[in-house]
Amino acid sequence: GTGIAFPDPYLAGRAPQFIFYNFGMQREVTNNITVSVNYVGSQSHFIAGAGNIRGLQSGQLDPKWLGLGSVNIAGVSTNFLSKPASSANLAQLASAGINLPVPYAGYTQAANLAAGSNATIAHMLTWMPQFSGTTDTWGNVANANYNAFQLSVSHRPAHGLTMNINYTYSKSIDDAGTARSGWALPASATASGHAWAQNRIDRSLSINSQPQNLSIFGVYELPFGKGKIGGDHFVVRALLGGWDFSNIFQYSSGLPLAIVGTCNSTQNVGQGQCMPDANPNFRGNARKNGGWGDGVTAATLGSLSYLVGAVGNTNSGAGSDSTSCSTSTGPYCNSGNFMVGNLSRIAPNGLRGPSVYRLTSALHRTFVFTERAQFVFGVDCQNVTNTVTFGNNAANNQIGVNVNSGNFGTLTFASADARAFQFSARFVF
């Protein structure tokens, strides 16, 4: 039959759960400076965003059955997962001591027919084999937690200076990305031989986890003019007095990269997101060619890779240099036959996109002619340092992250906010 969408009667009516907590201290250091230190945390449950997080309802094959992909019968290794669940094939497995649960007699009868080749053994072992597949419509069971240290320094208007410094050091962890498998993984299903409880292998940094975030903004009245330096000189008052210099500086760490792979027909069988394996022999830096964007121009953007470890094929167990994983020196390998990749879901090898910083400055002055007539002049500069951010567009990394793709590690985006000056003048009366 056709595929169906399963609306879970319990989760469909359940709202996400968010728990927030924080505590902090504030101290006045001087008459003009106040320092605040805070800890902020949150726990979130039953949240959306994780496709395939429940293996049963998502129609995934329980990985405990992946061993059926290579069954030794009479000295011959046979892939029974892709074979029809016919009486003959089930009898062969039974002769090897493997008795499979048949959901209903009609399934085996359909598999006995030539036209029933879609009634495979792999599909028979899913939740509702009478349908071509199931979709877990409201399977919102993802979890997340956030912890942050926040520092704020405030300088109230005094001595011509007003300034705020805000710094956040944080970490966000979740399992809300697309899951490689919504089932518990037996040790036999991973190259490392490590067993994972349900959803634990996909618990990692959040895709938007940015540990460093700094913001500085303020206004400074230049110390020249009436009542200040050079206030007795007409030239100083006329040229230097009354100017306000303001700045906004923002910095944030780069977004973590979500490395993925492309599986062939014998890898990740019946599971969700295809993932490569981490090569246990890899030592070194997973980056190359310098900083993000070094050496590229508008004409060559997208042609130079900044990540080590591209795998030029989808052969099972192949390493980054197209040899076996055991002899490869690269960081990634294709998963083995009838196995699930074990690479960290987010930021393996500490990989992040480029950090982002911007400085905006402005210089303004009000010329007072009379009590009711004033002339206001200003110049503003966006992106003072003329910095280009490569491979990052707002909250989305535009960097090739598929190890089996020819664009792995290449950049498809360069910010277009070039340095720009804006002059303004107005007469107030």
Short mmCIF file of C-alpha atoms in Angstrom, two decimals, residues 4 6 54-61 103 123-130 134-136 183:
data_model
loop_
_atom_site.label_atom_id
_atom_site.label_comp_id
_atom_site.label_asym_id
_atom_site.label_seq_id
_atom_site.Cartn_x
_atom_site.Cartn_y
_atom_site.Cartn_z
CA ILE A 4 1.03 6.86 5.76
CA PHE A 6 1.33 8.58 11.84
CA ARG A 54 11.86 7.63 16.73
CA GLY A 55 12.94 4.63 14.72
CA LEU A 56 9.80 2.54 15.09
CA GLN A 57 7.26 5.21 14.10
CA SER A 58 9.57 6.57 11.37
CA GLY A 59 9.52 3.19 9.65
CA GLN A 60 13.23 2.50 10.22
CA LEU A 61 14.67 -0.98 10.39
CA PRO A 103 3.67 -9.95 10.32
CA HIS A 123 10.71 -4.02 4.86
CA MET A 124 8.95 -6.92 6.60
CA LEU A 125 10.82 -6.10 9.80
CA THR A 126 9.62 -2.48 9.97
CA TRP A 127 6.70 -1.26 12.10
CA MET A 128 3.85 -1.40 9.55
CA PRO A 129 5.03 -3.47 6.59
CA GLN A 130 1.54 -3.40 5.02
CA THR A 134 5.47 5.56 7.71
CA THR A 135 6.16 9.16 8.66
CA ASP A 136 6.27 10.21 12.31
CA TRP A 183 16.75 2.98 17.54
#
